[in-house]
C-alpha positions as semicolon CSV with decimal commas, in nm:
position;residue;x (nm);y (nm);z (nm)
1;M;9,495;-13,881;2,299
2;D;9,430;-13,592;2,550
3;N;9,764;-13,414;2,568
4;V;10,133;-13,430;2,521
5;G;10,343;-13,306;2,826
6;I;10,668;-13,129;2,813
7;V;10,883;-13,024;3,127
8;V;11,049;-12,694;3,067
9;A;11,255;-12,442;3,281
10;D;11,119;-12,134;3,138
11;I;10,734;-12,159;3,098
12;A;10,675;-11,809;2,983
13;A;10,914;-11,834;2,703
14;A;10,782;-12,167;2,594
15;I;10,416;-12,028;2,601
16;D;10,536;-11,755;2,372
17;F;10,697;-12,001;2,118
18;F;10,405;-12,237;2,107
19;R;10,187;-11,946;2,055
20;E;10,396;-11,837;1,749
21;L;10,317;-12,181;1,606
22;G;9,936;-12,107;1,651
23;L;9,861;-12,277;1,999
24;E;9,627;-12,095;2,221
25;L;9,687;-12,064;2,602
26;E;9,395;-12,261;2,749
27;G;9,477;-12,185;3,108
28;R;9,762;-12,186;3,366
29;A;9,760;-12,320;3,725
30;T;9,989;-12,450;3,997
31;I;9,934;-12,803;4,088
32;E;10,054;-12,908;4,428
33;G;9,996;-13,140;4,712
34;E;10,000;-13,494;4,806
35;W;9,716;-13,593;4,563
36;A;9,927;-13,492;4,278
37;G;10,226;-13,673;4,390
38;R;10,042;-13,999;4,406
39;V;9,963;-13,954;4,054
40;T;10,316;-13,874;3,938
41;G;10,512;-14,092;4,204
42;L;10,711;-13,781;4,323
43;G;10,547;-13,737;4,655
44;D;10,485;-13,376;4,768
45;Q;10,512;-13,168;4,454
46;C;10,449;-12,821;4,326
47;V;10,442;-12,764;3,954
48;E;10,330;-12,472;3,737
49;I;10,129;-12,589;3,437
50;A;10,000;-12,417;3,115
51;M;9,763;-12,606;2,882
52;M;9,800;-12,486;2,519
53;R;9,536;-12,583;2,253
54;T;9,599;-12,665;1,878
55;P;9,406;-12,416;1,665
56;D;9,175;-12,701;1,544
57;G;9,094;-12,758;1,894
58;H;9,171;-13,149;1,893
59;S;9,511;-13,163;2,063
60;R;9,659;-13,003;2,352
61;L;10,030;-12,946;2,485
62;E;10,080;-12,946;2,854
63;L;10,389;-12,731;2,950
64;S;10,514;-12,791;3,313
65;R;10,766;-12,609;3,531
66;F;10,847;-12,807;3,842
67;L;10,928;-12,618;4,145
68;T;10,968;-12,904;4,380
69;P;11,102;-13,152;4,349
70;P;11,367;-13,012;4,117
71;T;11,412;-13,191;3,764
72;V;11,657;-13,454;3,766
73;A;11,757;-13,520;3,422
74;D;11,781;-13,345;3,093
75;H;11,697;-13,484;2,750
76;R;11,650;-13,147;2,558
77;N;11,984;-13,184;2,344
78;A;11,945;-13,575;2,273
79;P;12,001;-13,640;1,913
80;V;11,701;-13,749;1,694
81;N;11,810;-14,120;1,740
82;A;11,792;-14,106;2,112
83;L;11,558;-14,382;2,298
84;G;11,222;-14,224;2,429
85;Y;10,999;-13,972;2,305
86;L;11,141;-13,813;1,989
87;R;10,942;-13,484;1,908
88;V;10,641;-13,316;1,840
89;M;10,541;-13,259;1,468
90;F;10,323;-12,958;1,394
91;A;10,129;-12,915;1,052
92;V;10,190;-12,559;0,918
93;D;10,051;-12,375;0,629
94;D;10,374;-12,215;0,516
95;I;10,703;-12,387;0,641
96;D;10,925;-12,094;0,522
97;E;10,721;-11,820;0,706
98;T;10,667;-12,034;1,018
99;L;11,055;-12,116;1,033
100;E;11,139;-11,732;0,973
101;K;10,911;-11,643;1,294
102;L;11,044;-11,929;1,518
103;L;11,394;-11,841;1,416
104;K;11,355;-11,489;1,547
105;R;11,235;-11,636;1,877
106;G;11,559;-11,843;1,912
107;A;11,481;-12,169;1,722
108;Q;11,762;-12,335;1,545
109;L;11,737;-12,569;1,220
110;V;11,848;-12,901;1,293
111;G;11,938;-13,020;0,933
112;E;11,764;-12,845;0,639
113;V;11,406;-12,807;0,497
114;V;11,338;-13,112;0,276
115;R;11,092;-13,201;0,013
116;Y;10,933;-13,567;0,038
117;K;10,815;-13,628;-0,306
118;D;10,516;-13,403;-0,401
119;A;10,358;-13,465;-0,056
120;Y;10,534;-13,263;0,206
121;R;10,813;-13,008;0,308
122;L;10,958;-13,096;0,631
123;C;11,218;-12,994;0,897
124;Y;11,324;-13,031;1,248
125;I;11,417;-12,748;1,476
126;R;11,534;-12,698;1,815
127;G;11,276;-12,486;1,985
128;P;11,269;-12,349;2,344
129;E;11,511;-12,500;2,582
130;G;11,646;-12,714;2,291
131;L;11,336;-12,911;2,246
132;L;11,310;-13,106;1,927
133;I;11,002;-13,004;1,726
134;G;10,905;-13,102;1,348
135;L;10,732;-12,880;1,095
136;A;10,552;-13,035;0,812
137;Q;10,389;-12,849;0,535
138;E;10,138;-13,041;0,307
139;L;10,184;-12,975;-0,070
140;S;9,871;-13,070;-0,224
């Protein structure tokens, strides 16, 4: 897998939030023109993107803010059992410390932090713009 794409309204806030999770901004660009619209099927488009890289360098998150055409649907507050893409899960070293930092940035805990056997501590949060994000701390 090369990357996961997320469409946001406030790209700067999303970049700051994912930096707090340890991702590094790899680059920002504005993508526009007929060629880009042929890929997405949107025709003439203009989109600002930010590519974020995970600390291990193996995965990336592409944040996109569409300038034209405007966004047409909003799935940010869909419940966990909604059809389609659910969430992005991040492995963290200390779930309590990470959660404390993210709550200061406006994240909201969806349920509670739970322990799964002696393997993981897990939780879901709503991050920037209501995006559903999972946190997992391995206990071994």
